[in-house]
Amino acid sequence: MRSPFPGMNPYLENPELWSSIHSRLIVAIADDLVEHLSEKYRVEIEKRTYFFSDEDSVLVGIPDVAVVTHQRTQAPTATATPAPTVQPEQVKVPMAEEVTERYLEIREAATGTVVTVLELLSPKNKRPGEGRIAYLRKRNQALASASHLVEIDLLRGGQPLPMSGEQSSHYRILVSRGDRRPLADLYRFNLQQPIPPIPIPLIVQEPEPMLALQPLLQYVYDKGRYAMAIDYSQPPVPPLAPADSDWVTEQLQIREDGTQ
C-alpha cells in the first residue's frame, strides 16, 4: 500500500518508528548511490555511539559523593529521646542508554579519502543533550575538512541545525560543498510538497549524481510494512499546526475513498 502523502509522511516522524525508518533509509540510500557512482567510489555505512538519558546526564558509573564523619562531644541530657526512624522514599535514577547513529561516507576507492559525508538526522540530534552535542561535533569536523556534507532533515520537531538565512519550513536538506564554504545550498520544503531530488557532490568538476529520496522513502514504507504499524485514525506525533492537520485529514480521506 502506498503512503497517503505526496512527500514526507508525518506519521513516520514518530520517535517510536523513526529509529527503524532511519536504519532502513540509510541502507536504501547507500544501495541507490552505489548504482549511480563509478567504480572510482565506494559507499560505507559508518556509525557514532554515545550515551544518552532522559535527563541528558549520564549518572551510571559516576562515583558517589564521599561521606565524611566527624566526632562530636555530646552534651549530657537528663533523658534520651529516641531518634525518629527515617523511611526511604522511591526515586527514579536516570539510566543511560547507548545510542548508535548511522551515517554514510562516500570514499575514493583507491585512497580511502572521504569525499562526501551524508547524514540523516534523528530526533536526538535536534534537541538539547548528548545526541546534539555528538552530532554537532561530527558536523563541525566535516565542515572544517575538504569533504562535502549532505544533511537531510525529515523531522518537523526539535531545533534546526545552525545555519544563516531563512529556515522556516517543515523539512530541509543542506548540501555543503567543501570547495564553496561557507556558502551552501539549502533545499526547504513542506509537508504538502514532494521531497526534492538533490545532487550528491563528488570530486570537484566531476558530474554530480542526483539522489531521489521520494521513491526511496516509499520503498522503505513498503518493505517495512509501516501501513500496518501506523494508526491513521490518530493524529501524528509530533502534532501538526491546524492548517496542516486539516490537509492531512483531507489526504487520508482521499485514500479511504480510493480504497472503497
Tab-separated table of C-alpha atoms in Angstrom:
chain	number	residue	atom	x	y	z
A	1	MET	CA	0.000	0.000	0.000
A	2	ARG	CA	1.357	3.410	-0.942
A	3	SER	CA	1.877	6.193	1.544
A	4	PRO	CA	-1.134	8.556	1.512
A	5	PHE	CA	1.082	11.639	1.167
A	6	PRO	CA	2.927	13.047	-1.865
A	7	GLY	CA	6.018	13.896	0.188
A	8	MET	CA	7.164	13.118	3.693
A	9	ASN	CA	4.723	11.007	5.713
A	10	PRO	CA	4.336	12.845	9.068
A	11	TYR	CA	3.400	9.610	10.836
A	12	LEU	CA	6.876	8.240	10.147
A	13	GLU	CA	8.346	11.013	12.311
A	14	ASN	CA	7.071	9.345	15.465
A	15	PRO	CA	10.187	8.575	17.588
A	16	GLU	CA	8.864	5.051	18.121
A	17	LEU	CA	9.137	4.428	14.355
A	18	TRP	CA	11.958	6.720	13.328
A	19	SER	CA	14.796	4.523	14.572
A	20	SER	CA	13.816	1.726	12.177
A	21	ILE	CA	12.964	4.213	9.401
A	22	HIS	CA	16.404	5.771	9.829
A	23	SER	CA	18.199	2.424	9.576
A	24	ARG	CA	16.245	1.258	6.531
A	25	LEU	CA	16.528	4.592	4.721
A	26	ILE	CA	20.292	4.855	5.299
A	27	VAL	CA	20.773	1.402	3.732
A	28	ALA	CA	18.411	2.246	0.844
A	29	ILE	CA	20.324	5.470	0.139
A	30	ALA	CA	23.651	3.622	0.231
A	31	ASP	CA	22.415	0.982	-2.226
A	32	ASP	CA	20.963	3.626	-4.541
A	33	LEU	CA	24.159	5.687	-4.548
A	34	VAL	CA	26.247	2.670	-5.495
A	35	GLU	CA	24.113	2.281	-8.628
A	36	HIS	CA	24.922	5.854	-9.693
A	37	LEU	CA	28.608	6.053	-8.781
A	38	SER	CA	31.534	4.870	-10.867
A	39	GLU	CA	33.898	2.234	-9.524
A	40	LYS	CA	36.132	5.090	-8.500
A	41	TYR	CA	33.976	5.384	-5.368
A	42	ARG	CA	32.561	3.171	-2.668
A	43	VAL	CA	29.911	3.896	-0.036
A	44	GLU	CA	30.484	2.974	3.608
A	45	ILE	CA	27.864	2.885	6.391
A	46	GLU	CA	29.593	4.372	9.433
A	47	LYS	CA	28.333	4.849	12.974
A	48	ARG	CA	28.874	7.008	16.044
A	49	THR	CA	27.972	5.925	19.570
A	50	TYR	CA	27.204	7.964	22.665
A	51	PHE	CA	25.321	7.638	25.944
A	52	PHE	CA	22.005	9.398	26.417
A	53	SER	CA	19.466	9.631	29.241
A	54	ASP	CA	16.098	11.346	29.581
A	55	GLU	CA	17.672	13.944	31.860
A	56	ASP	CA	20.578	14.401	29.396
A	57	SER	CA	23.047	13.418	32.072
A	58	VAL	CA	24.885	10.145	32.429
A	59	LEU	CA	24.799	9.053	36.063
A	60	VAL	CA	25.827	5.446	35.641
A	61	GLY	CA	29.500	4.988	36.515
A	62	ILE	CA	29.917	8.337	38.317
A	63	PRO	CA	31.463	7.849	41.778
A	64	ASP	CA	29.276	8.523	44.786
A	65	VAL	CA	29.844	11.632	46.875
A	66	ALA	CA	32.188	10.833	49.776
A	67	VAL	CA	30.603	10.783	53.229
A	68	VAL	CA	32.824	12.248	55.958
A	69	THR	CA	32.015	11.793	59.646
A	70	HIS	CA	33.250	13.997	62.459
A	71	GLN	CA	33.361	13.159	66.164
A	72	ARG	CA	31.273	15.431	68.289
A	73	THR	CA	31.133	15.916	72.034
A	74	GLN	CA	27.559	15.287	73.071
A	75	ALA	CA	26.244	17.327	75.943
A	76	PRO	CA	24.771	15.192	78.697
A	77	THR	CA	20.999	15.107	78.861
A	78	ALA	CA	18.675	14.057	81.576
A	79	THR	CA	16.619	11.771	79.343
A	80	ALA	CA	17.395	10.240	75.949
A	81	THR	CA	14.770	10.775	73.238
A	82	PRO	CA	14.789	8.058	70.556
A	83	ALA	CA	15.684	9.427	67.109
A	84	PRO	CA	12.807	9.197	64.618
A	85	THR	CA	13.080	6.353	62.145
A	86	VAL	CA	13.967	7.562	58.629
A	87	GLN	CA	11.922	5.860	55.958
A	88	PRO	CA	13.223	5.659	52.377
A	89	GLU	CA	11.300	7.191	49.520
A	90	GLN	CA	11.257	5.940	45.959
A	91	VAL	CA	13.182	7.965	43.401
A	92	LYS	CA	13.942	7.410	39.748
A	93	VAL	CA	17.586	7.269	38.706
A	94	PRO	CA	18.204	8.248	35.060
A	95	MET	CA	19.560	5.232	33.187
A	96	ALA	CA	21.888	5.967	30.324
A	97	GLU	CA	21.259	4.160	27.050
A	98	GLU	CA	23.878	3.549	24.426
A	99	VAL	CA	22.773	5.177	21.191
A	100	THR	CA	24.187	4.240	17.792
A	101	GLU	CA	23.535	6.516	14.831
A	102	ARG	CA	24.481	5.558	11.292
A	103	TYR	CA	25.591	7.845	8.501
A	104	LEU	CA	27.191	7.424	5.079
A	105	GLU	CA	30.618	8.219	3.706
A	106	ILE	CA	31.436	8.241	0.011
A	107	ARG	CA	35.125	7.407	-0.274
A	108	GLU	CA	37.595	7.370	-3.092
A	109	ALA	CA	38.216	3.660	-3.579
A	110	ALA	CA	41.934	3.923	-4.334
A	111	THR	CA	42.920	6.102	-1.360
A	112	GLY	CA	40.070	5.764	1.153
A	113	THR	CA	39.735	9.565	1.222
A	114	VAL	CA	36.311	10.698	2.467
A	115	VAL	CA	34.787	12.708	-0.383
A	116	THR	CA	31.233	13.202	0.933
A	117	VAL	CA	29.518	12.701	4.295
A	118	LEU	CA	25.751	12.099	4.202
A	119	GLU	CA	23.762	12.491	7.423
A	120	LEU	CA	20.110	11.666	8.094
A	121	LEU	CA	19.084	13.491	11.264
A	122	SER	CA	17.423	11.781	14.218
A	123	PRO	CA	15.243	13.401	16.930
A	124	LYS	CA	18.150	13.356	19.413
A	125	ASN	CA	20.243	15.459	17.011
A	126	LYS	CA	17.621	18.224	17.193
A	127	ARG	CA	17.093	18.523	20.937
A	128	PRO	CA	19.469	19.598	23.729
A	129	GLY	CA	21.667	16.862	25.154
A	130	GLU	CA	24.438	14.489	24.229
A	131	GLY	CA	22.811	13.485	20.917
A	132	ARG	CA	23.010	17.040	19.606
A	133	ILE	CA	26.485	17.577	21.070
A	134	ALA	CA	27.814	14.399	19.430
A	135	TYR	CA	26.241	15.300	16.101
A	136	LEU	CA	27.474	18.908	16.127
A	137	ARG	CA	30.978	17.653	16.889
A	138	LYS	CA	30.872	15.382	13.838
A	139	ARG	CA	29.243	18.110	11.718
A	140	ASN	CA	31.904	20.649	12.622
A	141	GLN	CA	34.623	18.153	11.745
A	142	ALA	CA	33.098	17.668	8.308
A	143	LEU	CA	32.670	21.407	7.742
A	144	ALA	CA	36.281	22.043	8.745
A	145	SER	CA	37.537	19.446	6.254
A	146	ALA	CA	37.644	19.311	2.468
A	147	SER	CA	34.792	16.755	2.451
A	148	HIS	CA	31.337	17.678	1.213
A	149	LEU	CA	28.406	17.435	3.644
A	150	VAL	CA	24.843	16.438	2.778
A	151	GLU	CA	22.484	16.844	5.750
A	152	ILE	CA	18.925	15.505	5.427
A	153	ASP	CA	16.348	16.706	7.954
A	154	LEU	CA	12.965	14.986	7.549
A	155	LEU	CA	11.783	15.838	11.072
A	156	ARG	CA	9.494	18.744	11.965
A	157	GLY	CA	10.227	18.593	15.676
A	158	GLY	CA	13.216	19.946	17.535
A	159	GLN	CA	15.654	22.744	16.852
A	160	PRO	CA	17.080	23.054	13.332
A	161	LEU	CA	20.829	22.820	12.929
A	162	PRO	CA	22.704	26.123	12.861
A	163	MET	CA	22.989	27.999	9.579
A	164	SER	CA	22.275	31.530	8.447
A	165	GLY	CA	19.341	32.526	6.293
A	166	GLU	CA	15.635	31.727	6.314
A	167	GLN	CA	14.798	28.240	7.610
A	168	SER	CA	11.031	28.470	8.011
A	169	SER	CA	9.906	25.147	6.577
A	170	HIS	CA	8.857	21.721	7.789
A	171	TYR	CA	11.868	19.940	6.288
A	172	ARG	CA	15.252	20.877	4.845
A	173	ILE	CA	18.248	19.370	3.081
A	174	LEU	CA	21.643	21.058	3.206
A	175	VAL	CA	24.264	20.452	0.523
A	176	SER	CA	27.579	21.972	1.619
A	177	ARG	CA	30.376	21.591	-0.920
A	178	GLY	CA	33.860	21.633	0.533
A	179	ASP	CA	35.204	23.968	-2.164
A	180	ARG	CA	32.430	26.577	-1.741
A	181	ARG	CA	32.202	27.056	2.025
A	182	PRO	CA	30.886	28.956	3.852
A	183	LEU	CA	28.204	29.102	1.138
A	184	ALA	CA	25.911	26.074	0.816
A	185	ASP	CA	22.655	25.103	-0.904
A	186	LEU	CA	19.592	24.708	1.295
A	187	TYR	CA	16.534	22.872	-0.053
A	188	ARG	CA	13.466	23.823	2.004
A	189	PHE	CA	10.116	22.080	1.561
A	190	ASN	CA	6.911	21.492	3.448
A	191	LEU	CA	4.597	18.616	4.238
A	192	GLN	CA	2.485	19.240	1.146
A	193	GLN	CA	5.447	19.028	-1.259
A	194	PRO	CA	7.366	16.024	-2.613
A	195	ILE	CA	10.911	15.607	-1.347
A	196	PRO	CA	13.124	17.249	-3.984
A	197	PRO	CA	15.896	15.282	-5.718
A	198	ILE	CA	19.288	16.538	-4.574
A	199	PRO	CA	22.761	16.483	-6.153
A	200	ILE	CA	25.495	14.490	-4.421
A	201	PRO	CA	28.813	16.349	-4.759
A	202	LEU	CA	31.899	14.303	-5.555
A	203	ILE	CA	35.446	15.235	-6.545
A	204	VAL	CA	35.448	18.765	-7.937
A	205	GLN	CA	34.423	19.067	-11.609
A	206	GLU	CA	33.007	15.531	-11.718
A	207	PRO	CA	29.298	15.078	-12.585
A	208	GLU	CA	27.054	15.028	-9.528
A	209	PRO	CA	24.516	12.178	-9.464
A	210	MET	CA	21.008	13.009	-8.271
A	211	LEU	CA	19.608	11.319	-5.179
A	212	ALA	CA	15.837	10.806	-5.467
A	213	LEU	CA	14.696	10.440	-1.856
A	214	GLN	CA	10.953	10.299	-2.511
A	215	PRO	CA	10.887	6.857	-4.192
A	216	LEU	CA	13.390	5.557	-1.613
A	217	LEU	CA	11.088	6.628	1.222
A	218	GLN	CA	8.184	4.853	-0.494
A	219	TYR	CA	10.364	1.752	-0.873
A	220	VAL	CA	11.146	1.803	2.856
A	221	TYR	CA	7.458	2.357	3.665
A	222	ASP	CA	6.506	-0.702	1.589
A	223	LYS	CA	9.295	-3.040	2.723
A	224	GLY	CA	8.836	-2.135	6.387
A	225	ARG	CA	5.054	-2.587	6.077
A	226	TYR	CA	4.542	0.622	8.010
A	227	ALA	CA	0.968	0.899	6.738
A	228	MET	CA	0.212	-1.933	9.179
A	229	ALA	CA	2.082	-0.255	12.061
A	230	ILE	CA	0.506	3.197	11.755
A	231	ASP	CA	-2.899	4.086	13.186
A	232	TYR	CA	-4.079	6.768	10.785
A	233	SER	CA	-7.159	7.439	12.915
A	234	GLN	CA	-4.889	9.151	15.451
A	235	PRO	CA	-3.038	12.460	14.963
A	236	PRO	CA	0.653	12.210	14.061
A	237	VAL	CA	3.497	12.712	16.543
A	238	PRO	CA	4.772	15.397	16.828
A	239	PRO	CA	1.495	17.306	16.394
A	240	LEU	CA	0.688	19.428	13.371
A	241	ALA	CA	-0.435	23.035	13.067
A	242	PRO	CA	-4.225	23.315	12.471
A	243	ALA	CA	-3.936	24.090	8.737
A	244	ASP	CA	-1.522	21.190	8.187
A	245	SER	CA	-3.736	18.900	10.256
A	246	ASP	CA	-6.719	19.750	8.015
A	247	TRP	CA	-4.632	18.954	4.938
A	248	VAL	CA	-3.568	15.592	6.386
A	249	THR	CA	-7.199	14.759	7.141
A	250	GLU	CA	-8.083	15.523	3.507
A	251	GLN	CA	-5.300	13.287	2.195
A	252	LEU	CA	-6.376	10.414	4.421
A	253	GLN	CA	-9.988	10.839	3.301
A	254	ILE	CA	-8.879	10.722	-0.358
A	255	ARG	CA	-7.034	7.490	0.342
A	256	GLU	CA	-10.024	5.995	2.156
A	257	ASP	CA	-12.363	6.947	-0.702
A	258	GLY	CA	-9.966	5.411	-3.184
A	259	THR	CA	-9.843	2.070	-1.354
A	260	GLN	CA	-13.613	1.703	-1.080
